[in-house]
Amino acid sequence: MQEIDGNIVCTSLPYSEFKRHEGEVATVKGFIHNIREMSDFAFILLRTARELIQCVYSPEFSDFRLSDKVVEQAAAKVTGKIVKSETRDGSERFELQIHNIEIISSPAAIPPVVISKKQVNCDLAVNLDNRPVTLRNPKERAVFKLQEGIQRGFREYLQGEGFTEIHTPKINFAGAEGGTNVFKLDYFGKTVFLAQSPQLYKQALVPVYERVFEIAPVFRAEHHDTCRHLNEYISMDFEMGFIDSFTDIMNTETGVLKYIMNLLKTEYAAEVEMLKADIPEITSIPCIRFKDAKEMCVKKLKNITDMKDFEPEEEAFLGKWAKQQFNSDFLFVTHYLSKKRPFYTMDDPEDPEVTLSFDLLFRGIEITSGGQRIHDYNMQVEKMKRLGMNPEEFETYLMLHKYGAPPHGGLGLGLERLTMHLLGFKNIRNAAMFPRDINRVTP
Ligand code: ATP
Ligand code: MG
């Protein structure tokens, strides 16, 4: 901040500082987002990193003439006096009375999609095709600012609980979960796989750091075009050692979610308001066993054929049930069948048909899978053999068990799934900055 002719001049003053500097002259850099020309004055909305600042041009305050260089998407430096503006609802707003506009850089063309309105009104496909441009729209970019808040909340809470942030390799010799949805890659003549999850590595780090977390992309070759699957998504994972029960993991997730929702309400209030995000209140999260949930679905819904897992309609039904019964947007479903969970999942010693595992449903859709893992070497080798796997192929993974591991477990939480349901989107692609699906690898 410097003083010129008795006026405080601040370069790129954030809007939050306007009130404190009312009556002073400020300089703000940004993009000309929208121009509304009236008969004898004009409103210019300046788009800064997180805000829209209303600037008023009038010959009354300036000898400036709106030149043809003052166009939407031009990068500009606006200098003007901070004044209180009149609002219809009587709320307090401030604007800049323009003294001068310096154009720093001019666009070469008009945007292919209108982005200067409240929201982008075009097909999702057109929106996604023009992502570098459509993301400039304040509502569109707010989605990903909010998503930053979710990741920040996840990170801050876990760091506070003694977790260490890690990065595990995404090019791997074996796929963690196996199955058909793994991407193969030619790696100097060898076939390797893109990571479907950080599972095997985060477990290996439990005896090292006890508690670890990772926020990173994972890759799933989903063969169907659905509204809830992407081929690359951001997985928020954690793994914790020395647990007494798999419910320790669920308790940690409850803590994470409470922290995230609170952070969004406080530090991301502008985005929450703009997107009309429905931030859930979390006190405690109810739990139901898979078997009991399934029985309820069978009673209430018709044509259920898969008795080992849930169809999307069943998840939706359970979501409504949790809301009615417990006024909760979340529901933990526990003790999934051993047959349906991966090889590293701990079976329940009281009933080996089921596992010490859980999914978290949010507003009727799965956002998390987690559970306790096997830590005993012989138990893990036995289970692999029972499932027809060759333990020799997992030699480095099994070092974890062979050289001593504590009881441990963890989870994976899909960032785009959580964002999608927080914002009430019907399609997960709206919650991905540059989505990858079966038909899209650009932009
Ligand atoms: P679903 O049954 O919904 O396909 P899943 O059980 O195969 O998911 P997990 O391996 O349990 O998925 O992954 C953990 C979490 O990662 C899921 O709960 C979800 O939030 C997210 N997730 C999984 N697959 C995808 C995907 N293809 N696109 C976006 N998010 C995903
Ligand atoms: Mg799952």
XYZ file of C-alpha atoms and ligand atoms in Angstrom:
475
model
C 0.000 0.000 0.000
C 1.367 3.451 -0.822
C 0.162 6.996 -0.419
C -0.290 9.167 -3.521
C -1.782 12.687 -3.309
C -3.211 11.866 0.109
C -5.025 8.765 -1.197
C -4.218 5.199 -0.233
C -3.556 3.289 -3.432
C -3.690 -0.479 -3.057
C -2.817 -2.693 -5.977
C -5.364 -5.486 -6.360
C -7.288 -4.644 -3.244
C -9.624 -7.551 -2.346
C -13.309 -6.703 -2.056
C -13.275 -7.694 1.618
C -11.039 -4.662 2.235
C -13.356 -2.184 0.470
C -15.378 -1.297 3.553
C -12.272 -0.384 5.528
C -11.044 1.850 2.688
C -14.327 3.555 1.820
C -13.684 6.955 0.240
C -10.119 6.062 -0.753
C -8.686 5.377 -4.180
C -7.785 1.799 -5.030
C -6.375 -0.041 -7.989
C -7.671 -3.501 -8.807
C -6.432 -5.899 -11.481
C -8.780 -8.396 -13.087
C -10.767 -9.335 -16.154
C -13.585 -7.290 -17.591
C -16.337 -9.792 -17.025
C -19.404 -7.905 -18.114
C -20.193 -4.452 -19.475
C -23.640 -2.891 -19.195
C -23.847 0.411 -20.997
C -26.615 2.814 -19.964
C -27.380 6.133 -21.664
C -24.873 8.227 -19.725
C -22.895 5.746 -17.666
C -21.794 2.085 -17.668
C -21.431 -0.744 -15.173
C -18.295 -2.802 -15.575
C -17.958 -6.003 -13.586
C -14.348 -6.826 -12.885
C -13.605 -10.505 -12.255
C -10.782 -11.078 -9.791
C -9.543 -14.441 -8.525
C -12.579 -15.082 -6.339
C -14.872 -12.074 -6.654
C -16.823 -9.835 -9.007
C -16.278 -6.160 -8.307
C -18.762 -3.645 -9.589
C -17.131 -0.608 -11.174
C -19.074 2.383 -12.456
C -17.961 4.491 -15.301
C -19.484 7.925 -15.628
C -18.151 11.134 -17.204
C -18.993 12.686 -13.805
C -16.030 10.992 -12.104
C -13.613 10.692 -14.974
C -12.542 12.188 -18.261
C -12.204 8.632 -19.504
C -14.125 7.598 -22.623
C -15.081 3.911 -22.954
C -12.744 2.928 -25.758
C -13.335 -0.039 -28.035
C -10.471 -1.764 -26.192
C -12.690 -2.043 -23.113
C -14.243 -5.381 -24.015
C -15.261 -8.486 -22.086
C -12.342 -10.790 -21.189
C -9.758 -8.033 -21.504
C -7.267 -8.058 -18.630
C -7.395 -4.635 -17.024
C -6.170 -2.434 -14.216
C -8.962 -0.258 -12.862
C -8.333 2.688 -10.588
C -11.186 4.376 -8.808
C -12.700 5.627 -5.597
C -14.372 3.146 -3.238
C -17.963 4.207 -2.565
C -21.013 2.640 -0.991
C -23.520 1.627 -3.688
C -27.274 1.536 -3.538
C -28.779 -1.948 -3.438
C -32.390 -2.936 -3.916
C -32.478 -5.036 -0.744
C -30.755 -2.358 1.345
C -27.674 -4.544 1.957
C -24.260 -2.898 2.175
C -22.263 -3.055 -1.060
C -19.255 -1.155 -2.287
C -18.173 -0.277 -5.801
C -15.409 1.556 -7.610
C -16.095 4.883 -9.291
C -13.738 4.521 -12.205
C -11.015 7.120 -12.627
C -9.042 5.140 -15.139
C -8.926 1.774 -16.918
C -5.644 0.482 -18.272
C -5.988 -2.486 -20.624
C -3.137 -4.907 -19.879
C -4.038 -7.525 -22.474
C -6.780 -7.835 -25.095
C -8.526 -11.066 -26.145
C -8.180 -12.112 -29.779
C -11.752 -13.386 -30.096
C -15.179 -13.406 -28.454
C -15.761 -16.481 -26.198
C -17.552 -19.367 -27.977
C -20.032 -19.632 -25.074
C -21.642 -16.793 -23.103
C -19.876 -16.776 -19.733
C -20.745 -13.307 -18.490
C -24.241 -14.231 -17.282
C -25.006 -15.661 -13.826
C -24.532 -19.175 -15.158
C -23.434 -20.936 -18.314
C -26.561 -21.892 -20.236
C -25.566 -24.552 -22.725
C -25.446 -28.339 -23.024
C -23.070 -30.074 -20.636
C -21.099 -31.398 -23.634
C -20.594 -27.869 -25.028
C -19.664 -26.643 -21.561
C -17.053 -29.403 -21.201
C -15.699 -28.934 -24.745
C -14.976 -25.296 -23.877
C -13.796 -25.845 -20.296
C -10.889 -23.347 -20.276
C -13.458 -20.667 -21.113
C -16.570 -21.863 -19.249
C -14.598 -22.265 -15.998
C -14.218 -18.465 -15.996
C -17.912 -18.168 -15.222
C -18.194 -17.368 -11.481
C -20.706 -20.112 -10.746
C -18.773 -22.708 -12.701
C -15.481 -21.900 -10.994
C -17.141 -21.772 -7.553
C -17.727 -25.546 -7.806
C -14.001 -26.146 -7.815
C -13.261 -23.550 -5.183
C -15.665 -25.448 -2.951
C -13.893 -28.653 -3.950
C -10.654 -27.055 -2.801
C -12.376 -26.523 0.561
C -13.301 -30.214 0.789
C -9.718 -31.291 0.148
C -8.389 -28.667 2.520
C -10.758 -29.859 5.250
C -9.725 -33.482 4.698
C -6.042 -32.526 4.892
C -6.299 -30.145 7.852
C -8.369 -32.486 9.995
C -6.136 -35.497 9.405
C -2.935 -33.521 9.916
C -4.401 -32.435 13.253
C -4.948 -36.098 14.118
C -1.309 -37.012 13.462
C -1.646 -38.363 9.895
C 1.257 -37.968 7.437
C 0.541 -36.928 3.846
C 1.977 -39.348 1.288
C 2.180 -39.780 -2.484
C 2.146 -43.290 -3.881
C 3.044 -44.316 -7.458
C 0.340 -44.284 -10.109
C 2.190 -46.580 -12.536
C 2.178 -50.026 -11.012
C 3.177 -53.547 -11.792
C -0.038 -55.021 -10.361
C -3.550 -53.579 -10.061
C -4.695 -53.243 -6.430
C -8.237 -54.451 -6.823
C -7.761 -56.446 -10.018
C -10.920 -56.940 -12.033
C -11.804 -55.618 -15.439
C -11.597 -51.893 -14.827
C -7.830 -51.538 -14.851
C -6.019 -49.531 -17.521
C -3.051 -51.297 -19.098
C -0.052 -49.377 -20.326
C 3.012 -50.217 -22.360
C 6.049 -49.433 -20.191
C 9.169 -49.942 -22.303
C 7.826 -53.240 -23.569
C 6.349 -54.376 -20.251
C 2.655 -54.268 -19.374
C 1.943 -52.117 -16.350
C -1.250 -50.740 -14.788
C -2.528 -47.342 -13.793
C -3.352 -47.250 -10.065
C -7.016 -48.000 -9.286
C -6.335 -46.969 -5.699
C -3.314 -46.365 -3.432
C -4.410 -49.355 -1.342
C -1.344 -51.573 -1.278
C 1.076 -48.683 -0.773
C -0.860 -46.873 1.914
C -1.018 -50.119 3.895
C 2.754 -50.560 3.492
C 3.216 -47.140 5.088
C 1.235 -47.947 8.248
C 4.233 -49.596 10.001
C 6.262 -46.556 8.887
C 4.068 -43.607 9.928
C 1.109 -45.331 11.694
C -1.374 -42.938 10.075
C -1.217 -41.761 6.456
C -3.418 -40.017 3.928
C -3.307 -39.193 0.238
C -5.341 -36.977 -2.069
C -4.575 -38.010 -5.644
C -6.029 -39.183 -8.946
C -6.893 -42.839 -9.473
C -7.851 -44.529 -12.717
C -10.731 -46.879 -13.435
C -11.511 -48.213 -16.897
C -15.276 -48.008 -16.432
C -16.837 -49.565 -19.508
C -20.230 -47.945 -19.025
C -21.293 -44.386 -19.501
C -22.992 -43.561 -16.181
C -23.778 -40.367 -14.287
C -21.678 -41.445 -11.285
C -18.489 -42.860 -12.786
C -15.420 -41.174 -14.242
C -12.339 -42.902 -15.618
C -10.041 -40.665 -13.617
C -11.157 -39.253 -10.295
C -9.670 -37.814 -7.138
C -9.562 -40.279 -4.295
C -9.154 -39.039 -0.744
C -7.671 -41.979 1.128
C -6.474 -42.625 4.626
C -5.131 -45.614 6.487
C -4.593 -45.858 10.253
C -2.749 -48.325 12.470
C -3.337 -49.635 16.001
C -7.109 -49.568 15.671
C -9.235 -51.353 18.255
C -12.099 -51.894 15.860
C -13.126 -50.971 12.333
C -15.512 -48.476 13.929
C -12.408 -46.335 14.704
C -12.204 -45.696 10.953
C -15.870 -44.732 10.770
C -15.399 -42.367 13.717
C -12.451 -40.722 11.999
C -14.486 -40.298 8.829
C -17.318 -38.723 10.832
C -14.780 -36.274 12.306
C -13.385 -35.497 8.841
C -16.836 -34.803 7.407
C -17.892 -32.585 10.312
C -14.697 -30.576 9.920
C -15.147 -30.250 6.145
C -18.777 -29.085 6.421
C -17.855 -26.523 9.032
C -14.970 -25.221 6.930
C -17.262 -24.866 3.908
C -19.832 -22.935 5.925
C -17.245 -20.514 7.273
C -14.406 -20.032 4.797
C -16.307 -20.911 1.634
C -19.551 -19.134 2.544
C -19.542 -17.085 -0.687
C -19.378 -20.223 -2.850
C -21.923 -22.058 -0.675
C -24.304 -19.142 -1.139
C -23.688 -18.771 -4.887
C -24.168 -22.493 -5.547
C -27.009 -22.866 -3.023
C -25.028 -25.792 -1.606
C -27.041 -27.816 0.864
C -24.438 -28.352 3.612
C -25.531 -31.252 5.828
C -25.650 -30.999 9.607
C -23.744 -33.916 11.114
C -24.086 -34.952 14.728
C -23.527 -38.690 14.562
C -23.948 -40.989 11.556
C -26.352 -43.942 11.873
C -25.209 -47.485 10.995
C -27.009 -50.524 9.629
C -25.673 -53.981 8.822
C -25.685 -54.986 5.146
C -27.921 -57.982 5.890
C -30.567 -55.872 7.647
C -30.438 -53.189 4.958
C -30.852 -55.840 2.262
C -33.852 -57.386 4.016
C -35.482 -53.995 4.193
C -34.830 -53.331 0.486
C -36.240 -56.732 -0.482
C -39.411 -56.005 1.506
C -39.920 -52.502 0.111
C -38.619 -52.721 -3.469
C -39.530 -55.069 -6.293
C -37.334 -57.101 -8.643
C -34.174 -57.270 -6.562
C -31.990 -59.992 -8.009
C -28.477 -59.249 -6.704
C -28.433 -60.361 -3.066
C -24.697 -59.678 -2.638
C -24.618 -55.955 -3.349
C -26.900 -52.941 -3.744
C -28.393 -51.592 -6.955
C -28.512 -47.774 -7.224
C -32.288 -47.856 -6.425
C -31.567 -49.663 -3.175
C -28.955 -47.082 -2.172
C -31.459 -44.340 -2.968
C -34.112 -46.071 -0.852
C -31.675 -46.471 2.067
C -30.772 -42.794 1.776
C -34.439 -41.815 2.140
C -34.874 -44.244 5.010
C -31.915 -42.722 6.912
C -33.371 -39.268 6.401
C -36.809 -40.250 7.674
C -35.619 -42.431 10.512
C -32.620 -40.471 11.817
C -32.835 -37.140 9.990
C -29.392 -37.994 8.625
C -28.037 -37.363 5.118
C -25.435 -40.046 5.778
C -25.718 -43.755 6.502
C -22.985 -46.291 7.237
C -23.719 -49.768 5.926
C -21.450 -52.324 7.584
C -20.488 -56.014 7.346
C -20.574 -56.472 3.570
C -20.286 -60.028 2.320
C -16.792 -61.463 2.217
C -17.369 -62.598 -1.380
C -17.878 -58.998 -2.513
C -14.922 -57.355 -0.790
C -11.264 -57.363 -1.924
C -8.713 -59.941 -0.782
C -7.138 -57.705 1.867
C -10.405 -57.184 3.790
C -10.602 -58.639 7.314
C -13.376 -61.196 7.749
C -15.497 -60.941 10.880
C -14.152 -63.546 13.380
C -17.727 -63.997 14.618
C -19.062 -64.732 11.119
C -16.463 -65.248 8.346
C -19.179 -64.887 5.677
C -19.099 -61.138 6.338
C -16.303 -58.577 6.636
C -15.333 -55.815 9.054
C -16.048 -53.302 6.315
C -18.393 -50.474 5.517
C -19.659 -48.116 2.830
C -20.844 -44.612 3.541
C -23.942 -43.500 1.671
C -24.536 -39.765 1.263
C -28.048 -38.788 0.177
C -28.538 -42.278 -1.191
C -25.310 -42.849 -3.079
C -22.034 -44.520 -2.116
C -19.221 -42.051 -1.503
C -16.834 -44.218 0.558
C -15.706 -47.810 0.935
C -13.548 -48.746 3.871
C -12.780 -51.320 6.484
C -10.271 -53.233 8.528
C -7.481 -55.016 6.613
C -5.779 -58.307 7.367
C -2.505 -57.696 9.226
C -1.466 -61.287 9.974
C 0.866 -62.818 7.358
C -0.506 -66.368 7.439
C -4.094 -65.201 7.400
C -3.435 -63.029 4.317
C -1.562 -65.767 2.441
C -4.337 -68.265 3.252
C -7.039 -65.902 2.021
C -5.154 -65.228 -1.217
C -4.830 -68.964 -1.866
C -8.511 -69.497 -1.085
C -9.355 -66.851 -3.682
C -7.120 -68.518 -6.296
C -4.454 -65.784 -6.157
C -0.736 -66.460 -6.254
C 0.912 -64.938 -3.127
C 4.280 -64.955 -4.913
C 3.024 -62.246 -7.248
C 2.411 -60.051 -4.179
C 5.789 -60.541 -2.567
C 6.480 -56.846 -1.925
C 2.926 -56.217 -0.700
C 3.238 -59.123 1.735
C 6.417 -57.608 3.249
C 3.967 -55.489 5.221
C 2.542 -58.548 6.937
C 5.693 -60.647 6.996
C 7.781 -58.113 8.893
C 5.103 -57.052 11.347
C 1.971 -54.910 10.984
C -0.486 -53.567 13.577
C -4.264 -53.998 13.250
C -5.175 -51.314 10.729
C -7.750 -50.087 8.278
C -8.791 -47.143 6.181
C -10.993 -45.855 3.427
C -11.300 -44.155 0.047
C -13.649 -41.209 -0.420
C -14.455 -40.009 -3.955
C -14.044 -36.235 -4.167
C -16.292 -35.740 -7.199
C -19.014 -37.998 -5.748
C -19.090 -35.959 -2.551
C -19.085 -32.644 -4.455
C -21.823 -33.868 -6.789
C -24.223 -34.659 -3.965
C -23.379 -31.606 -1.942
C -24.375 -29.494 -4.927
C -27.296 -31.628 -6.080
C -25.807 -32.353 -9.528
C -27.390 -35.153 -11.519
C -24.140 -35.836 -13.361
C -20.681 -36.331 -11.830
C -19.107 -34.576 -14.835
C -20.373 -31.260 -13.449
C -18.143 -31.893 -10.433
C -14.985 -32.638 -12.467
C -12.847 -29.836 -13.841
C -11.668 -31.719 -16.923
C -13.607 -35.007 -16.826
C -12.385 -38.229 -18.402
C -15.096 -40.662 -19.419
C -15.525 -43.407 -21.986
C -16.120 -40.808 -24.724
C -14.006 -37.901 -23.511
C -10.278 -37.359 -23.086
C -10.193 -33.667 -24.082
C -9.753 -30.875 -23.222
P -19.324 -48.068 -7.307
O -19.892 -49.334 -6.698
O -20.151 -46.859 -7.035
O -18.932 -48.217 -8.723
P -16.892 -48.922 -6.111
O -17.413 -49.663 -4.937
O -16.433 -49.645 -7.300
O -17.951 -47.788 -6.544
P -14.596 -48.218 -4.544
O -13.518 -49.027 -5.111
O -15.242 -48.649 -3.294
O -15.704 -47.957 -5.655
O -14.047 -46.707 -4.444
C -14.176 -45.875 -3.300
C -14.926 -44.607 -3.640
O -14.375 -43.975 -4.794
C -16.380 -44.819 -4.003
O -17.168 -44.906 -2.859
C -16.676 -43.570 -4.810
O -16.846 -42.435 -3.978
C -15.403 -43.356 -5.563
N -15.437 -43.941 -6.903
C -15.266 -45.235 -7.246
N -15.293 -45.413 -8.570
C -15.473 -44.177 -9.101
C -15.550 -43.692 -10.432
N -15.427 -44.500 -11.480
N -15.738 -42.361 -10.617
C -15.825 -41.526 -9.561
N -15.745 -41.920 -8.290
C -15.569 -43.230 -8.050
Mg -17.144 -49.350 -2.972
